[in-house]
Amino acid sequence: MGVYAVTGAASGMGKQAADKLRAAGHTVIGVDLREAEVVADLSTTEGRAAAAEQVLEACGGRLDGAVLAAGIGPTPRATQLILQVNYFGVVDLLEALRPALAATGSAKVVVVSSNSTTTVPAVPGAAVRALLAGNAAKAVRWLRAFGPGAPSIAYAASKIAVSRWVRRQAVTPEWAGAGIRLNALAPGAIMTPLLERQLATPGQEKAVRSFPVPVRGFGDPGQLADWMLFMLSDAAEFLCGSVIFVDGGTDAYFRADDWPRAVPARRVLGYLLRMRSFSKT
Ligand code: NAI
């Protein structure tokens, strides 16, 4: 039986994943603002450091996997908080936990992204790049320039950045080479307290309810947790840097022809250089 760290373990999809892991006989070190083995605030540098320290102590330096589900929805006037929890709350914590994940030789990590990554329009690329460069203040400046529509744009920016971070890191010697399988899950609208809060926020209910979902309705958090457990299982041994959409078809509805996409002609030189450098490793 394994030892797993689960952030956001007190509610919604993180709680369902933690409950299912425990029911399967695993040990779960939950991290959350309340009702968790490790009570910590992932929105601050100090909170993230304290969380990492306590998880590392609780697991004795060896983790079989992690689920990064703590997150803030598209909350009005909370741009800074959204970026701190949804991006840095994943990246900083995973960087600190990486040696413990590497120690078991076959760890699996699931980062909870969102289908807002591909379905929210007009997300400024500069904000995403600023996050990936670790510059939260610059990302906030770009996002605040967007005004009242900002919560969903800030949320999507945080999830695009964290998905790209996953894809960039997953393939490196430090992650893939250390036996860690790092992947992301991109849910659509799932009926959790986060979505309930969105449905109760003036101006957001209509937008959420009118968003196209080809299979209709909202997703079930237990089913999403089942996907997480599958991505933590041996079945994920060959899964690396993938973003799995479980969203009732919204991404396919808006973006059917956008991907998979062939390597663009302007990228062929970079592609050949990458091939050469890989063959030397
Ligand atoms: P939820 O609100 O039920 O659970 C999120 C958990 O994260 C809560 O227990 C909360 O206390 C914790 N959390 C928030 N800020 C924290 C902080 N500063 N430090 C530590 N813990 C903190 O939400 P849900 O829906 O289960 O969300 C899980 C993940 O799924 C989030 O990353 C969310 O962005 C993502 N997601 C949710 C969707 C939905 O429709 N519910 C859709 C797509 C993605």
Short mmCIF file of N, CA, C and O in Angstrom, two decimals, residues 20-81:
data_model
loop_
_atom_site.label_atom_id
_atom_site.label_comp_id
_atom_site.label_asym_id
_atom_site.label_seq_id
_atom_site.Cartn_x
_atom_site.Cartn_y
_atom_site.Cartn_z
N LYS A 20 -11.20 7.81 -1.42
CA LYS A 20 -11.07 6.59 -2.22
C LYS A 20 -9.71 5.94 -2.02
O LYS A 20 -9.59 4.71 -2.00
N LEU A 21 -8.67 6.76 -1.88
CA LEU A 21 -7.34 6.20 -1.63
C LEU A 21 -7.32 5.48 -0.29
O LEU A 21 -6.80 4.37 -0.17
N ARG A 22 -7.91 6.12 0.73
CA ARG A 22 -7.95 5.49 2.06
C ARG A 22 -8.76 4.19 2.01
O ARG A 22 -8.35 3.18 2.58
N ALA A 23 -9.89 4.23 1.31
CA ALA A 23 -10.74 3.03 1.22
C ALA A 23 -10.00 1.89 0.54
O ALA A 23 -10.26 0.72 0.82
N ALA A 24 -9.04 2.23 -0.33
CA ALA A 24 -8.26 1.19 -1.02
C ALA A 24 -7.07 0.73 -0.17
O ALA A 24 -6.27 -0.09 -0.61
N GLY A 25 -6.96 1.30 1.05
CA GLY A 25 -5.91 0.84 1.96
C GLY A 25 -4.65 1.68 1.98
O GLY A 25 -3.70 1.35 2.69
N HIS A 26 -4.63 2.78 1.22
CA HIS A 26 -3.44 3.63 1.19
C HIS A 26 -3.44 4.62 2.36
O HIS A 26 -4.47 4.88 2.97
N THR A 27 -2.26 5.19 2.61
CA THR A 27 -2.15 6.26 3.61
C THR A 27 -2.22 7.59 2.87
O THR A 27 -1.53 7.79 1.86
N VAL A 28 -3.04 8.48 3.38
CA VAL A 28 -3.19 9.80 2.75
C VAL A 28 -2.73 10.89 3.72
O VAL A 28 -3.14 10.91 4.88
N ILE A 29 -1.87 11.77 3.22
CA ILE A 29 -1.50 12.96 3.99
C ILE A 29 -2.24 14.12 3.31
O ILE A 29 -1.82 14.61 2.25
N GLY A 30 -3.36 14.48 3.90
CA GLY A 30 -4.16 15.55 3.32
C GLY A 30 -3.58 16.91 3.69
O GLY A 30 -3.05 17.09 4.79
N VAL A 31 -3.66 17.84 2.76
CA VAL A 31 -3.20 19.22 3.00
C VAL A 31 -4.36 20.15 2.68
O VAL A 31 -4.93 20.08 1.58
N ASP A 32 -4.72 20.98 3.62
CA ASP A 32 -5.83 21.92 3.36
C ASP A 32 -5.81 23.02 4.42
O ASP A 32 -5.03 22.97 5.38
N LEU A 33 -6.70 23.97 4.26
CA LEU A 33 -6.80 25.07 5.23
C LEU A 33 -7.43 24.59 6.54
O LEU A 33 -7.35 25.28 7.56
N ARG A 34 -8.09 23.44 6.50
CA ARG A 34 -8.79 22.89 7.68
C ARG A 34 -9.00 21.40 7.46
O ARG A 34 -8.83 20.91 6.33
N GLU A 35 -9.37 20.69 8.51
CA GLU A 35 -9.75 19.27 8.42
C GLU A 35 -8.78 18.46 7.56
O GLU A 35 -9.19 17.80 6.62
N ALA A 36 -7.50 18.55 7.90
CA ALA A 36 -6.51 17.79 7.14
C ALA A 36 -5.34 17.43 8.05
O ALA A 36 -5.16 18.06 9.10
N GLU A 37 -4.58 16.41 7.65
CA GLU A 37 -3.40 16.03 8.45
C GLU A 37 -2.43 17.20 8.53
O GLU A 37 -1.81 17.45 9.56
N VAL A 38 -2.29 17.90 7.42
CA VAL A 38 -1.42 19.07 7.38
C VAL A 38 -2.30 20.29 7.10
O VAL A 38 -2.85 20.44 6.00
N VAL A 39 -2.45 21.14 8.11
CA VAL A 39 -3.24 22.36 7.92
C VAL A 39 -2.26 23.47 7.53
O VAL A 39 -1.36 23.83 8.30
N ALA A 40 -2.40 23.95 6.31
CA ALA A 40 -1.46 24.96 5.80
C ALA A 40 -2.14 25.80 4.74
O ALA A 40 -3.09 25.35 4.08
N ASP A 41 -1.64 27.02 4.59
CA ASP A 41 -2.19 27.94 3.60
C ASP A 41 -1.28 27.96 2.38
O ASP A 41 -0.17 28.52 2.42
N LEU A 42 -1.74 27.36 1.29
CA LEU A 42 -0.90 27.26 0.09
C LEU A 42 -0.84 28.56 -0.71
O LEU A 42 -0.20 28.61 -1.76
N SER A 43 -1.49 29.62 -0.19
CA SER A 43 -1.45 30.89 -0.93
C SER A 43 -0.23 31.74 -0.58
O SER A 43 -0.03 32.79 -1.18
N THR A 44 0.56 31.28 0.40
CA THR A 44 1.75 32.07 0.76
C THR A 44 3.01 31.21 0.66
O THR A 44 2.94 29.99 0.81
N THR A 45 4.14 31.88 0.45
CA THR A 45 5.42 31.17 0.36
C THR A 45 5.69 30.41 1.66
O THR A 45 6.11 29.24 1.62
N GLU A 46 5.41 31.06 2.80
CA GLU A 46 5.67 30.42 4.10
C GLU A 46 4.73 29.22 4.29
O GLU A 46 5.16 28.18 4.79
N GLY A 47 3.47 29.39 3.90
CA GLY A 47 2.50 28.30 4.04
C GLY A 47 2.90 27.09 3.21
O GLY A 47 2.78 25.95 3.66
N ARG A 48 3.40 27.37 2.01
CA ARG A 48 3.81 26.26 1.13
C ARG A 48 5.03 25.55 1.70
O ARG A 48 5.12 24.32 1.69
N ALA A 49 5.96 26.34 2.24
CA ALA A 49 7.18 25.74 2.83
C ALA A 49 6.79 24.89 4.04
O ALA A 49 7.30 23.77 4.22
N ALA A 50 5.86 25.41 4.87
CA ALA A 50 5.44 24.65 6.06
C ALA A 50 4.72 23.37 5.64
O ALA A 50 4.93 22.31 6.23
N ALA A 51 3.88 23.47 4.60
CA ALA A 51 3.16 22.29 4.11
C ALA A 51 4.15 21.23 3.65
O ALA A 51 4.05 20.05 4.01
N ALA A 52 5.14 21.66 2.86
CA ALA A 52 6.13 20.70 2.32
C ALA A 52 6.88 20.03 3.47
O ALA A 52 7.06 18.81 3.48
N GLU A 53 7.29 20.85 4.43
CA GLU A 53 8.07 20.30 5.55
C GLU A 53 7.26 19.23 6.31
O GLU A 53 7.77 18.15 6.61
N GLN A 54 5.98 19.56 6.56
CA GLN A 54 5.16 18.61 7.34
C GLN A 54 4.83 17.35 6.54
O GLN A 54 4.78 16.26 7.09
N VAL A 55 4.61 17.51 5.22
CA VAL A 55 4.34 16.31 4.41
C VAL A 55 5.59 15.43 4.39
O VAL A 55 5.51 14.21 4.57
N LEU A 56 6.75 16.06 4.20
CA LEU A 56 7.99 15.27 4.13
C LEU A 56 8.25 14.54 5.44
O LEU A 56 8.69 13.38 5.45
N GLU A 57 7.92 15.20 6.53
CA GLU A 57 8.10 14.54 7.83
C GLU A 57 7.11 13.37 7.98
O GLU A 57 7.50 12.27 8.38
N ALA A 58 5.85 13.62 7.59
CA ALA A 58 4.82 12.58 7.75
C ALA A 58 5.08 11.36 6.88
O ALA A 58 4.72 10.24 7.24
N CYS A 59 5.68 11.57 5.70
CA CYS A 59 5.87 10.43 4.78
C CYS A 59 7.26 9.81 4.94
O CYS A 59 7.58 8.83 4.25
N GLY A 60 8.07 10.38 5.81
CA GLY A 60 9.41 9.83 6.02
C GLY A 60 10.29 9.93 4.77
O GLY A 60 11.16 9.08 4.54
N GLY A 61 10.03 10.95 3.95
CA GLY A 61 10.88 11.18 2.77
C GLY A 61 10.57 10.27 1.58
O GLY A 61 11.32 10.26 0.60
N ARG A 62 9.44 9.54 1.62
CA ARG A 62 9.06 8.66 0.49
C ARG A 62 7.58 8.81 0.18
O ARG A 62 6.73 8.57 1.04
N LEU A 63 7.29 9.22 -1.06
CA LEU A 63 5.88 9.36 -1.48
C LEU A 63 5.63 8.50 -2.72
O LEU A 63 6.42 8.54 -3.67
N ASP A 64 4.51 7.77 -2.73
CA ASP A 64 4.15 7.00 -3.92
C ASP A 64 3.39 7.86 -4.93
O ASP A 64 3.24 7.46 -6.08
N GLY A 65 2.91 9.00 -4.46
CA GLY A 65 2.21 9.86 -5.40
C GLY A 65 1.61 11.06 -4.72
O GLY A 65 1.69 11.21 -3.49
N ALA A 66 1.02 11.93 -5.55
CA ALA A 66 0.40 13.14 -5.03
C ALA A 66 -0.73 13.58 -5.95
O ALA A 66 -0.67 13.36 -7.17
N VAL A 67 -1.74 14.16 -5.34
CA VAL A 67 -2.83 14.80 -6.08
C VAL A 67 -2.84 16.26 -5.66
O VAL A 67 -2.90 16.56 -4.46
N LEU A 68 -2.76 17.16 -6.63
CA LEU A 68 -2.74 18.60 -6.32
C LEU A 68 -4.10 19.16 -6.72
O LEU A 68 -4.31 19.56 -7.87
N ALA A 69 -5.03 19.14 -5.74
CA ALA A 69 -6.41 19.54 -6.05
C ALA A 69 -6.81 20.84 -5.37
O ALA A 69 -7.88 21.37 -5.66
N ALA A 70 -6.00 21.35 -4.44
CA ALA A 70 -6.37 22.62 -3.80
C ALA A 70 -6.48 23.70 -4.87
O ALA A 70 -5.62 23.80 -5.75
N GLY A 71 -7.53 24.47 -4.82
CA GLY A 71 -7.69 25.51 -5.84
C GLY A 71 -8.77 26.50 -5.46
O GLY A 71 -9.64 26.22 -4.63
N ILE A 72 -8.70 27.67 -6.08
CA ILE A 72 -9.69 28.74 -5.91
C ILE A 72 -10.37 28.92 -7.26
O ILE A 72 -9.69 29.00 -8.29
N GLY A 73 -11.68 29.00 -7.27
CA GLY A 73 -12.42 29.19 -8.52
C GLY A 73 -12.31 30.62 -9.01
O GLY A 73 -11.57 31.43 -8.44
N PRO A 74 -13.03 30.94 -10.10
CA PRO A 74 -12.97 32.30 -10.66
C PRO A 74 -13.66 33.32 -9.74
O PRO A 74 -14.74 33.81 -10.04
N THR A 75 -13.01 33.61 -8.63
CA THR A 75 -13.59 34.47 -7.60
C THR A 75 -13.34 35.94 -7.93
O THR A 75 -12.20 36.31 -8.22
N PRO A 76 -14.38 36.80 -7.85
CA PRO A 76 -14.16 38.22 -8.14
C PRO A 76 -13.17 38.86 -7.15
O PRO A 76 -13.15 38.50 -5.97
N ARG A 77 -12.40 39.80 -7.63
CA ARG A 77 -11.42 40.56 -6.83
C ARG A 77 -10.43 39.67 -6.07
O ARG A 77 -10.06 39.95 -4.94
N ALA A 78 -10.04 38.57 -6.70
CA ALA A 78 -9.11 37.66 -6.01
C ALA A 78 -7.99 37.19 -6.94
O ALA A 78 -7.49 36.08 -6.80
N THR A 79 -7.61 38.07 -7.88
CA THR A 79 -6.62 37.68 -8.88
C THR A 79 -5.35 37.12 -8.24
O THR A 79 -4.88 36.04 -8.60
N GLN A 80 -4.83 37.86 -7.27
CA GLN A 80 -3.59 37.47 -6.60
C GLN A 80 -3.73 36.08 -5.96
O GLN A 80 -2.86 35.20 -6.12
N LEU A 81 -4.86 35.89 -5.25
CA LEU A 81 -5.10 34.63 -4.53
C LEU A 81 -5.22 33.46 -5.52
O LEU A 81 -4.67 32.37 -5.31
#
